[in-house]
Amino acid sequence: MSEAVLFTASTYSHFYNFHRPYLAAFRSLGWEVHIACGGKSMAIPEADRVIPLPFEKRMTAPANFRAQVLLRRAMEETQYSLVVAHTSLAAFFTRRAAAGLSGRRPPLVTVAHGYLFDNTTAPLKREILLAAERLTAPQTDLLLTMNQWDYELARKKKLGRRVENVPGMGVDFSRLEGRETDGAALRRELGLGSDELLAVYAAEFSARKSQSMLLRAMALLPERVKLALPGQGALLEECKALATHLGVERRVFFPGSEPDMPRWYAAADLAVSASRSEGLPFNVMEAMYAGLPVTASAVKGHTDLLVRGGGLLYPYGDAAACAAQLLRLTEDIDLRQELGAQAHEAALPYGLGQVLPQVMETYLSVLPGGAEQTPVFAGTAEHAATR
């Protein structure tokens, strides 16, 4: 059997949206590629084998421990050369499964897409989440973080045998090119005049993403400012009701799940994010590449992206401060253009063609003689187009 790699994540959609180029990259090196995940089934053609797992969001759910058993069995049956774990839930149970292996344990890489806590998190919650990371640190041969706060915490707390920071997983910016006509058509479809400004925020409707705060900010802004909130989630209907209660329902668009986000970025004048915490958010990077000035909550992930310019920050959860920053952009076209140009330039290092070779080199570095394999992969940015 050729060398084999196992990727794990909580859901199929996580693989579909973020990791298919990496699966294809391993296959291009002659590896057999297996994935293990939960959630709604989706076709992942770059995987040679798919192992369904019964993951549930609640950490202590019995189904998650059944998933751990299945992961251990898979690692015992297949002598993987490498295991790469994504998402907090799957990464925890993958590492616990590896801890119970009776034979040789494969090198294990964990990718932290953004710890769900920071310095402002309630102490008890923070300690519980940290305890889970400490428990699994001995099985973490390499821990990859995506923002400076997570990186410094992981190094200080020794959450992996080795800790490195990477510029996310890379964004396929090619799909954002040449969409001006589609953007203009969408503006007509939405009935937007040339003097009206559209802000966009694509995210799951959840407490962490905080769309309700943006709706309160909209109530403080002039009529010519509109807001698009593509996405689904548990709080969607609640947010629709809040928009009606605040009297902004005619100025807010709820298009639901949107497979073609590039047309929304082409139609928009601004990007906004209200999230409580992030790793390195794709939606913000895509908006930045599209040349949209960003107004974002001052949390990890956002601050990393905007450190070189491209947007304005406001304190998380402060609707008045958010509205004030959006108003600045609404009233100052020169500022919009300046920040939009900065945003595009700041996004370039996060392109998939630049990031994928870096991450692949880091993955392979945990193997015996891994450094010798990286020149084979260097320069293969064409894998950025495999999504």
Coordinates of C-alpha atoms in Angstrom, one line a residue:
M1 CA 0.0 0.0 0.0
S2 CA 1.2 3.5 -0.8
E3 CA 1.5 6.1 2.0
A4 CA -1.9 7.1 3.4
V5 CA -3.1 10.2 5.2
L6 CA -6.2 10.6 7.3
F7 CA -8.0 13.9 7.6
T8 CA -10.7 14.4 10.2
A9 CA -13.2 17.2 10.8
S10 CA -16.6 17.6 12.4
T11 CA -18.6 17.9 9.1
Y12 CA -18.4 17.0 5.4
S13 CA -19.0 20.7 4.6
H14 CA -15.8 21.7 6.3
F15 CA -13.8 19.5 3.9
Y16 CA -15.8 20.6 1.0
N17 CA -15.3 24.3 1.7
F18 CA -11.7 24.4 2.9
H19 CA -9.7 21.3 2.3
R20 CA -10.3 19.7 -1.1
P21 CA -7.2 21.3 -2.6
Y22 CA -5.1 19.7 0.2
L23 CA -6.7 16.3 -0.4
A24 CA -5.9 16.6 -4.1
A25 CA -2.3 17.7 -3.3
F26 CA -1.6 14.6 -1.3
R27 CA -3.0 12.5 -4.1
S28 CA -0.7 14.2 -6.5
L29 CA 2.2 13.0 -4.3
G30 CA 0.9 9.4 -4.7
W31 CA -0.7 9.2 -1.3
E32 CA -4.0 7.4 -0.5
V33 CA -6.3 9.9 1.1
H34 CA -9.0 9.0 3.7
I35 CA -11.3 11.4 5.5
A36 CA -13.5 10.9 8.6
C37 CA -16.3 13.3 9.5
G38 CA -19.8 13.8 10.6
G39 CA -22.8 15.8 9.5
K40 CA -24.8 15.7 6.3
S41 CA -23.1 13.6 3.6
M42 CA -21.5 15.5 0.6
A43 CA -19.5 14.2 -2.3
I44 CA -15.7 14.7 -1.7
P45 CA -14.2 13.3 -4.9
E46 CA -10.6 13.9 -3.8
A47 CA -11.0 11.3 -1.0
D48 CA -10.2 7.6 -1.7
R49 CA -12.2 6.5 1.4
V50 CA -14.8 8.3 3.6
I51 CA -15.4 7.2 7.2
P52 CA -18.7 8.5 8.5
L53 CA -18.7 9.5 12.1
P54 CA -21.7 10.2 14.4
F55 CA -20.4 13.5 15.8
E56 CA -22.8 15.7 17.8
K57 CA -22.1 19.3 18.8
R58 CA -22.4 18.7 22.5
M59 CA -18.9 17.5 23.6
T60 CA -20.1 14.9 26.1
A61 CA -22.7 13.3 23.8
P62 CA -22.3 9.5 23.8
A63 CA -22.2 9.6 20.0
N64 CA -18.8 11.4 20.1
F65 CA -17.3 8.6 22.1
R66 CA -18.5 6.1 19.6
A67 CA -16.8 8.3 17.0
Q68 CA -13.6 8.1 19.0
V69 CA -13.8 4.3 18.9
L70 CA -14.3 4.3 15.1
L71 CA -11.3 6.6 14.7
R72 CA -9.1 4.4 16.8
R73 CA -10.3 1.3 14.8
A74 CA -9.5 3.1 11.5
M75 CA -6.0 4.0 12.8
E76 CA -5.4 0.4 13.9
E77 CA -6.6 -1.1 10.6
T78 CA -4.6 1.4 8.3
Q79 CA -1.0 2.3 9.1
Y80 CA -1.4 5.9 8.3
S81 CA 1.8 7.9 7.7
L82 CA 0.0 11.1 8.8
V83 CA -3.2 12.2 10.5
V84 CA -4.4 15.8 10.2
A85 CA -7.2 16.9 12.5
H86 CA -9.5 19.9 11.9
T87 CA -12.2 21.6 14.0
S88 CA -12.2 21.6 17.8
L89 CA -14.6 18.7 18.2
A90 CA -13.0 16.3 15.7
A91 CA -9.5 17.3 16.8
F92 CA -10.2 16.4 20.4
F93 CA -11.7 13.0 19.7
T94 CA -9.1 12.2 17.0
R95 CA -6.3 12.9 19.5
R96 CA -8.1 10.9 22.2
A97 CA -8.4 8.0 19.8
A98 CA -4.7 8.2 19.0
A99 CA -3.8 8.1 22.7
G100 CA -5.4 4.7 23.0
L101 CA -3.7 3.1 20.1
S102 CA -2.1 -0.3 20.9
G103 CA 0.6 -0.1 18.2
R104 CA 2.6 2.7 16.5
R105 CA 0.9 6.1 16.6
P106 CA 1.2 8.1 13.3
P107 CA 2.4 11.7 13.4
L108 CA -0.6 13.9 14.2
V109 CA -1.1 17.5 13.1
T110 CA -3.9 19.5 14.6
V111 CA -5.1 22.7 12.9
A112 CA -6.7 25.2 15.2
H113 CA -9.2 27.2 13.1
G114 CA -9.7 29.6 16.0
Y115 CA -10.0 28.8 19.7
L116 CA -13.5 29.6 21.0
F117 CA -12.2 31.7 23.9
D118 CA -9.9 34.6 24.5
N119 CA -8.9 36.9 27.5
T120 CA -12.5 38.2 27.8
T121 CA -14.1 34.7 28.0
A122 CA -15.7 33.7 31.4
P123 CA -12.8 32.1 33.4
L124 CA -14.7 28.8 34.0
K125 CA -15.5 28.3 30.3
R126 CA -11.9 29.3 29.3
E127 CA -10.4 26.8 31.7
I128 CA -12.6 24.0 30.6
L129 CA -11.7 24.6 26.9
L130 CA -8.1 24.9 27.8
A131 CA -8.2 21.7 29.8
A132 CA -9.3 19.8 26.7
E133 CA -6.4 21.2 24.8
R134 CA -3.9 20.4 27.5
L135 CA -5.3 16.8 27.8
T136 CA -4.6 16.2 24.1
A137 CA -1.3 18.1 23.8
P138 CA 0.8 14.9 24.2
Q139 CA -0.7 13.5 21.0
T140 CA -0.2 16.8 19.1
D141 CA 3.1 16.5 17.3
L142 CA 2.4 19.7 15.4
L143 CA -0.2 22.4 16.2
L144 CA -1.0 25.0 13.5
T145 CA -2.7 28.2 14.5
M146 CA -4.0 31.0 12.3
N147 CA -3.8 34.2 14.3
Q148 CA -1.3 35.7 16.7
W149 CA -3.4 35.4 19.9
D150 CA -3.9 31.7 19.4
Y151 CA -0.3 31.2 18.5
E152 CA 1.1 33.0 21.6
L153 CA -1.4 31.1 23.9
A154 CA -0.5 27.7 22.3
R155 CA 3.2 28.3 22.8
K156 CA 2.8 29.6 26.3
K157 CA 0.6 26.8 27.4
K158 CA 2.6 24.2 25.4
L159 CA -0.5 22.9 23.6
G160 CA 1.6 21.0 21.1
R161 CA 5.0 19.4 20.9
R162 CA 5.7 22.0 18.2
V163 CA 3.6 25.1 17.5
E164 CA 3.6 27.1 14.2
N165 CA 1.4 29.9 12.8
V166 CA 0.1 29.6 9.2
P167 CA -1.8 32.2 7.1
G168 CA -5.0 30.1 7.2
M169 CA -5.8 27.5 4.6
G170 CA -5.7 29.8 1.7
V171 CA -8.6 31.4 -0.3
D172 CA -9.3 30.7 -4.0
F173 CA -9.5 34.3 -5.1
S174 CA -9.8 33.3 -8.8
R175 CA -13.6 32.9 -8.4
L176 CA -13.9 36.6 -7.5
E177 CA -12.4 37.8 -10.7
G178 CA -14.5 39.4 -13.5
R179 CA -17.8 39.5 -11.6
E180 CA -18.6 43.2 -12.1
T181 CA -21.5 42.5 -14.5
D182 CA -23.0 40.0 -12.1
G183 CA -22.7 42.5 -9.3
A184 CA -24.5 45.2 -11.3
A185 CA -27.2 42.8 -12.2
L186 CA -27.7 41.9 -8.5
R187 CA -28.0 45.5 -7.5
R188 CA -30.7 46.0 -10.1
E189 CA -32.4 42.8 -8.8
L190 CA -32.3 44.2 -5.2
G191 CA -33.6 47.6 -6.4
L192 CA -30.6 49.5 -5.2
G193 CA -30.0 53.0 -6.5
S194 CA -26.6 54.5 -7.3
D195 CA -26.6 56.6 -4.2
E196 CA -27.4 53.6 -1.9
L197 CA -24.7 51.6 -0.2
L198 CA -24.8 47.9 0.4
A199 CA -22.9 46.3 3.3
V200 CA -22.5 42.5 3.3
Y201 CA -21.8 39.9 6.0
A202 CA -21.9 36.2 5.1
A203 CA -22.0 34.0 8.2
E204 CA -23.9 31.3 10.0
F205 CA -26.7 32.8 12.1
S206 CA -25.4 32.0 15.6
A207 CA -24.7 33.8 18.9
R208 CA -21.0 34.0 18.0
K209 CA -21.6 35.7 14.7
S210 CA -23.8 38.3 16.3
Q211 CA -26.0 39.4 13.4
S212 CA -28.5 40.9 15.9
M213 CA -25.9 43.6 16.9
L214 CA -25.6 44.6 13.2
L215 CA -29.4 44.9 13.0
R216 CA -29.3 47.3 16.0
A217 CA -26.5 49.3 14.3
M218 CA -28.6 49.5 11.1
A219 CA -31.4 51.2 13.1
L220 CA -28.9 54.0 13.7
L221 CA -27.8 54.5 10.1
P222 CA -29.4 56.5 7.3
E223 CA -32.0 54.9 5.0
R224 CA -29.6 54.7 2.1
V225 CA -27.5 52.1 3.9
K226 CA -28.6 48.5 3.2
L227 CA -27.3 45.2 4.7
A228 CA -27.1 41.8 3.2
L229 CA -26.9 38.8 5.6
P230 CA -26.4 35.6 3.5
G231 CA -26.4 32.4 5.5
Q232 CA -28.5 29.9 7.5
G233 CA -28.5 28.9 11.1
A234 CA -30.5 28.6 14.4
L235 CA -31.0 32.3 14.9
L236 CA -32.1 33.2 11.3
E237 CA -35.8 33.6 12.1
E238 CA -35.0 35.4 15.3
C239 CA -33.0 37.9 13.4
K240 CA -35.7 38.4 10.8
A241 CA -38.1 39.1 13.6
L242 CA -35.7 41.6 15.2
A243 CA -35.3 43.4 11.9
T244 CA -39.0 43.9 11.7
H245 CA -39.2 45.0 15.4
L246 CA -36.5 47.6 14.7
G247 CA -38.2 48.8 11.5
V248 CA -35.2 48.0 9.2
E249 CA -36.7 44.9 7.5
R250 CA -36.9 46.8 4.1
R251 CA -33.2 47.6 4.3
V252 CA -31.9 44.2 5.2
F253 CA -31.7 41.2 2.8
F254 CA -31.8 37.6 4.0
P255 CA -31.0 35.5 1.0
G256 CA -30.3 32.3 2.9
S257 CA -27.5 29.9 1.8
E258 CA -25.7 31.6 -1.1
P259 CA -23.5 29.3 -3.3
D260 CA -22.4 32.3 -5.3
M261 CA -21.0 34.8 -2.8
P262 CA -18.7 36.5 -5.4
R263 CA -21.7 38.3 -7.0
W264 CA -22.6 39.7 -3.6
Y265 CA -19.1 41.1 -3.0
A266 CA -19.2 42.6 -6.6
A267 CA -22.6 44.2 -5.7
A268 CA -21.5 45.5 -2.3
D269 CA -19.8 48.8 -1.3
L270 CA -18.8 47.7 2.2
A271 CA -18.1 44.5 4.2
V272 CA -18.9 44.1 7.9
S273 CA -18.3 41.5 10.5
A274 CA -19.7 41.3 14.0
S275 CA -18.2 38.0 15.2
R276 CA -17.2 37.3 18.8
S277 CA -14.1 35.4 17.8
E278 CA -12.4 34.1 14.6
G279 CA -9.5 32.1 13.4
L280 CA -8.8 33.8 10.1
P281 CA -12.2 34.3 8.5
F282 CA -12.7 33.4 4.8
N283 CA -15.6 35.8 4.4
V284 CA -13.5 38.8 5.4
M285 CA -10.5 37.8 3.2
E286 CA -12.8 37.4 0.2
A287 CA -14.4 40.8 0.8
M288 CA -11.0 42.4 1.2
Y289 CA -9.7 40.8 -2.1
A290 CA -12.9 42.2 -3.8
G291 CA -11.7 45.6 -2.7
L292 CA -14.3 46.3 -0.1
P293 CA -13.4 48.3 3.0
V294 CA -14.2 46.3 6.1
T295 CA -15.8 47.3 9.4
A296 CA -15.2 44.6 11.9
S297 CA -15.3 43.8 15.6
A298 CA -11.9 44.2 17.3
V299 CA -11.3 40.5 18.0
K300 CA -8.5 38.1 17.1
G301 CA -8.6 37.1 13.4
H302 CA -10.0 40.4 12.4
T303 CA -7.2 42.4 14.0
D304 CA -4.6 40.1 12.2
L305 CA -6.2 40.8 8.8
L306 CA -6.6 44.5 9.2
V307 CA -3.2 45.2 10.9
R308 CA -1.9 46.7 7.7
G309 CA -5.0 48.6 6.8
G310 CA -8.1 47.9 4.8
G311 CA -10.8 48.6 7.4
L312 CA -12.0 50.1 10.6
L313 CA -12.5 48.3 14.0
Y314 CA -15.0 48.7 16.8
P315 CA -15.4 47.1 20.2
Y316 CA -17.2 43.8 20.0
G317 CA -21.0 44.1 20.6
D318 CA -21.1 47.9 20.5
A319 CA -23.8 48.7 18.0
A320 CA -23.3 52.5 18.3
A321 CA -19.6 52.2 17.7
C322 CA -20.2 49.9 14.7
A323 CA -22.8 52.3 13.3
A324 CA -20.3 55.2 13.7
Q325 CA -17.6 53.4 11.7
L326 CA -20.1 52.5 9.0
L327 CA -21.3 56.1 8.9
R328 CA -17.7 57.3 8.4
L329 CA -17.4 55.1 5.3
T330 CA -20.9 56.0 4.1
E331 CA -20.1 59.7 4.1
D332 CA -16.5 59.6 2.9
I333 CA -16.0 58.1 -0.6
D334 CA -12.3 58.9 -0.6
L335 CA -11.9 56.9 2.7
R336 CA -13.9 54.0 1.2
Q337 CA -11.7 53.9 -1.9
E338 CA -8.4 54.2 0.1
L339 CA -9.4 51.4 2.5
G340 CA -10.7 49.3 -0.3
A341 CA -7.4 49.5 -2.1
Q342 CA -5.5 48.7 1.1
A343 CA -7.8 45.7 1.7
H344 CA -7.1 44.2 -1.7
E345 CA -3.4 44.4 -1.2
A346 CA -3.6 43.1 2.4
A347 CA -5.5 40.0 1.2
L348 CA -3.0 38.9 -1.4
P349 CA -0.7 36.8 0.9
Y350 CA -3.8 34.7 1.9
G351 CA -4.4 33.4 -1.6
L352 CA -4.6 29.6 -2.0
G353 CA -1.8 29.6 -4.5
Q354 CA 0.5 31.2 -1.9
V355 CA -0.7 29.4 1.2
L356 CA -1.2 25.8 0.0
P357 CA 2.6 25.1 -0.6
Q358 CA 3.4 26.6 2.7
V359 CA 0.9 24.4 4.6
M360 CA 1.8 21.3 2.7
E361 CA 5.5 21.8 3.5
T362 CA 4.5 22.2 7.2
Y363 CA 2.3 19.0 7.1
L364 CA 5.1 17.0 5.6
S365 CA 7.7 18.3 8.0
V366 CA 6.5 16.0 10.8
L367 CA 7.4 12.9 8.8
P368 CA 10.7 11.2 9.1
G369 CA 12.7 12.8 6.3
G370 CA 9.8 15.1 5.6
A371 CA 12.0 18.0 4.6
E372 CA 13.2 15.9 1.6
Q373 CA 9.6 15.7 0.3
T374 CA 8.8 19.4 0.2
P375 CA 10.8 20.3 -2.9
V376 CA 8.6 17.9 -4.8
F377 CA 5.6 20.0 -3.9
A378 CA 7.2 23.5 -4.0
G379 CA 5.7 25.6 -6.8
T380 CA 2.6 23.5 -7.4
A381 CA 0.2 26.4 -7.0
E382 CA -1.9 24.9 -9.8
H383 CA -3.5 22.8 -7.0
A384 CA -5.3 26.0 -6.0
A385 CA -7.7 25.4 -8.9
T386 CA -8.8 21.9 -7.8
R387 CA -11.8 23.0 -5.7

